[in-house]
Short mmCIF file of N, CA and C in Angstrom, two decimals:
data_model
loop_
_atom_site.label_atom_id
_atom_site.label_comp_id
_atom_site.label_asym_id
_atom_site.label_seq_id
_atom_site.Cartn_x
_atom_site.Cartn_y
_atom_site.Cartn_z
N MET A 1 13.89 -2.39 -16.00
CA MET A 1 13.14 -3.34 -15.16
C MET A 1 11.65 -2.53 -15.10
N ASP A 2 10.64 -3.85 -15.58
CA ASP A 2 9.14 -2.92 -15.47
C ASP A 2 8.71 -3.34 -14.12
N GLU A 3 8.31 -3.00 -13.35
CA GLU A 3 8.12 -3.69 -12.15
C GLU A 3 6.31 -3.71 -12.14
N THR A 4 5.77 -3.01 -13.05
CA THR A 4 4.23 -3.45 -12.92
C THR A 4 3.85 -3.82 -14.26
N PRO A 5 4.09 -5.16 -14.83
CA PRO A 5 4.03 -5.57 -16.18
C PRO A 5 2.63 -5.59 -16.21
N GLY A 6 1.96 -5.83 -17.64
CA GLY A 6 0.55 -5.95 -18.00
C GLY A 6 -0.24 -4.96 -17.43
N SER A 7 -1.45 -5.28 -18.29
CA SER A 7 -2.61 -4.70 -17.73
C SER A 7 -3.35 -4.37 -16.62
N VAL A 8 -2.74 -5.03 -15.26
CA VAL A 8 -3.18 -5.24 -14.05
C VAL A 8 -2.94 -3.84 -13.12
N ARG A 9 -3.48 -3.11 -12.69
CA ARG A 9 -3.60 -2.05 -11.70
C ARG A 9 -2.84 -2.64 -10.96
N TYR A 10 -1.72 -1.83 -10.04
CA TYR A 10 -0.96 -2.25 -8.96
C TYR A 10 -1.05 -1.07 -7.91
N ALA A 11 -0.87 -1.75 -6.54
CA ALA A 11 -0.94 -0.72 -5.61
C ALA A 11 -0.48 -1.24 -4.36
N THR A 12 0.26 -0.19 -3.61
CA THR A 12 0.97 -0.06 -2.63
C THR A 12 0.59 0.52 -1.55
N TRP A 13 0.46 0.35 -0.07
CA TRP A 13 0.26 1.11 0.61
C TRP A 13 1.45 0.84 1.76
N TRP A 14 2.04 1.97 2.38
CA TRP A 14 2.72 1.64 3.47
C TRP A 14 2.83 2.67 4.47
N SER A 15 3.67 2.65 5.56
CA SER A 15 4.02 3.52 6.56
C SER A 15 5.05 3.51 7.06
N ALA A 16 5.51 4.72 7.28
CA ALA A 16 6.62 4.96 8.38
C ALA A 16 7.09 4.60 9.03
N CYS A 17 6.17 4.22 9.85
CA CYS A 17 5.78 3.37 11.35
C CYS A 17 6.05 2.01 11.22
N ASP A 18 5.99 1.30 10.03
CA ASP A 18 6.30 -0.20 9.76
C ASP A 18 7.28 -0.38 10.55
N GLU A 19 7.48 -1.49 11.47
CA GLU A 19 8.15 -2.25 12.04
C GLU A 19 8.56 -3.57 11.34
N ILE A 20 7.93 -3.90 10.46
CA ILE A 20 8.60 -5.02 9.51
C ILE A 20 9.28 -4.57 8.27
N ILE A 21 8.66 -3.73 7.71
CA ILE A 21 9.17 -3.55 6.11
C ILE A 21 10.12 -2.34 6.58
N ASN A 22 11.62 -2.78 6.06
CA ASN A 22 12.37 -1.63 6.17
C ASN A 22 13.68 -2.16 5.25
N PRO A 23 13.81 -0.91 4.18
CA PRO A 23 13.62 0.82 4.50
C PRO A 23 11.82 0.78 3.97
N ASP A 24 11.15 1.77 5.27
CA ASP A 24 9.53 1.81 4.93
C ASP A 24 9.39 1.83 3.23
N ARG A 25 10.13 2.66 2.53
CA ARG A 25 10.05 2.80 1.42
C ARG A 25 10.25 1.74 -0.01
N SER A 26 11.24 0.77 0.81
CA SER A 26 11.33 -0.40 -0.07
C SER A 26 10.03 -0.66 -0.97
N VAL A 27 8.93 -0.53 -0.36
CA VAL A 27 7.31 -0.98 -0.61
C VAL A 27 7.07 -0.74 -2.16
N LEU A 28 7.48 0.68 -2.40
CA LEU A 28 6.93 1.40 -3.73
C LEU A 28 7.25 0.59 -4.70
N LEU A 29 6.54 0.73 -5.87
CA LEU A 29 6.80 0.11 -7.36
C LEU A 29 6.73 1.06 -8.25
N THR A 30 7.86 1.64 -8.92
CA THR A 30 7.26 2.20 -9.99
C THR A 30 6.14 1.68 -10.86
N GLY A 31 5.03 2.68 -11.33
CA GLY A 31 4.19 2.29 -12.10
C GLY A 31 2.77 1.73 -11.48
N ALA A 32 3.17 1.87 -9.80
CA ALA A 32 2.24 1.59 -9.09
C ALA A 32 1.46 2.63 -8.51
N VAL A 33 0.48 2.50 -8.12
CA VAL A 33 -0.66 3.51 -7.13
C VAL A 33 0.41 3.01 -5.89
N ASN A 34 1.05 4.35 -5.07
CA ASN A 34 2.06 3.97 -3.98
C ASN A 34 1.19 4.71 -2.85
N THR A 35 0.55 4.45 -1.96
CA THR A 35 -0.15 5.15 -0.78
C THR A 35 0.57 5.07 0.53
N GLN A 36 1.22 6.55 0.99
CA GLN A 36 1.82 6.43 2.41
C GLN A 36 0.50 6.54 3.44
N THR A 37 0.47 5.75 4.43
CA THR A 37 -0.79 6.04 5.35
C THR A 37 -0.33 7.16 6.37
N THR A 38 -1.30 6.91 7.47
CA THR A 38 -0.67 7.73 8.73
C THR A 38 0.12 6.48 9.10
N CYS A 39 0.62 6.93 10.84
CA CYS A 39 1.62 6.28 11.10
C CYS A 39 1.25 4.85 11.70
N LEU A 40 0.93 3.91 10.85
CA LEU A 40 0.22 2.50 11.40
C LEU A 40 1.39 1.89 11.21
N SER A 41 1.26 0.49 12.21
CA SER A 41 2.30 -0.59 12.50
C SER A 41 2.10 -1.07 11.49
N HIS A 42 2.54 -2.84 11.07
CA HIS A 42 2.50 -3.40 9.92
C HIS A 42 1.04 -4.09 10.00
N SER A 43 1.01 -4.67 11.30
CA SER A 43 -0.65 -5.20 11.22
C SER A 43 -1.96 -4.68 11.12
N GLN A 44 -1.51 -2.98 11.96
CA GLN A 44 -2.67 -2.04 11.97
C GLN A 44 -2.63 -1.64 9.88
N LEU A 45 -1.99 -2.04 9.35
CA LEU A 45 -2.36 -1.50 8.00
C LEU A 45 -3.82 -2.60 7.21
N TYR A 46 -3.55 -4.04 7.81
CA TYR A 46 -5.00 -4.80 7.51
C TYR A 46 -6.48 -4.15 8.13
N GLN A 47 -5.95 -3.86 9.49
CA GLN A 47 -6.88 -3.31 10.35
C GLN A 47 -7.26 -2.22 10.09
N SER A 48 -6.84 -1.20 9.60
CA SER A 48 -7.11 0.13 9.04
C SER A 48 -8.32 0.09 8.57
N SER A 49 -9.44 0.81 8.92
CA SER A 49 -10.90 1.27 7.89
C SER A 49 -10.46 2.54 6.75
N ALA A 50 -9.61 3.13 7.29
CA ALA A 50 -9.22 3.88 6.42
C ALA A 50 -8.64 3.54 5.07
N VAL A 51 -7.74 2.41 5.22
CA VAL A 51 -6.94 1.70 3.89
C VAL A 51 -7.43 0.93 3.64
N TYR A 52 -8.78 0.29 4.42
CA TYR A 52 -9.88 -0.62 3.50
C TYR A 52 -10.33 0.21 2.47
N ALA A 53 -11.09 1.48 3.18
CA ALA A 53 -11.52 1.84 2.02
C ALA A 53 -10.84 2.53 0.79
N GLN A 54 -9.28 2.87 0.83
CA GLN A 54 -8.90 2.95 0.06
C GLN A 54 -8.87 1.91 -1.12
N VAL A 55 -8.38 0.29 -0.28
CA VAL A 55 -8.23 -0.70 -1.29
C VAL A 55 -9.60 -0.64 -2.21
N ARG A 56 -11.12 -0.85 -1.23
CA ARG A 56 -11.97 -0.84 -1.74
C ARG A 56 -12.50 -0.07 -2.76
N ASP A 57 -12.37 1.09 -2.71
CA ASP A 57 -12.46 2.17 -3.90
C ASP A 57 -11.36 2.14 -4.83
N LEU A 58 -10.23 1.51 -4.86
CA LEU A 58 -9.40 1.03 -6.16
C LEU A 58 -9.95 0.18 -6.93
N ILE A 59 -10.21 -0.83 -6.05
CA ILE A 59 -11.01 -1.84 -6.64
C ILE A 59 -12.02 -1.54 -7.86
N HIS A 60 -12.81 -0.34 -7.10
CA HIS A 60 -14.70 -0.37 -8.16
C HIS A 60 -14.08 0.58 -8.81
N ARG A 61 -12.95 0.94 -8.97
CA ARG A 61 -12.55 1.79 -10.12
C ARG A 61 -13.11 1.47 -11.41
#
């Protein structure tokens, strides 16, 4: 099964400390840029300036 169909670039960010997504690594997509962050809770993922910069940089490639 193709988890990343088409010409769209796919990316995920995940943390081993995410208390919502379990198991943590279930967020990974074959064919995507899968980035493990530092120990961040689920809501900290979208509040992190480091994650923001990584997303911004991916979009601007």
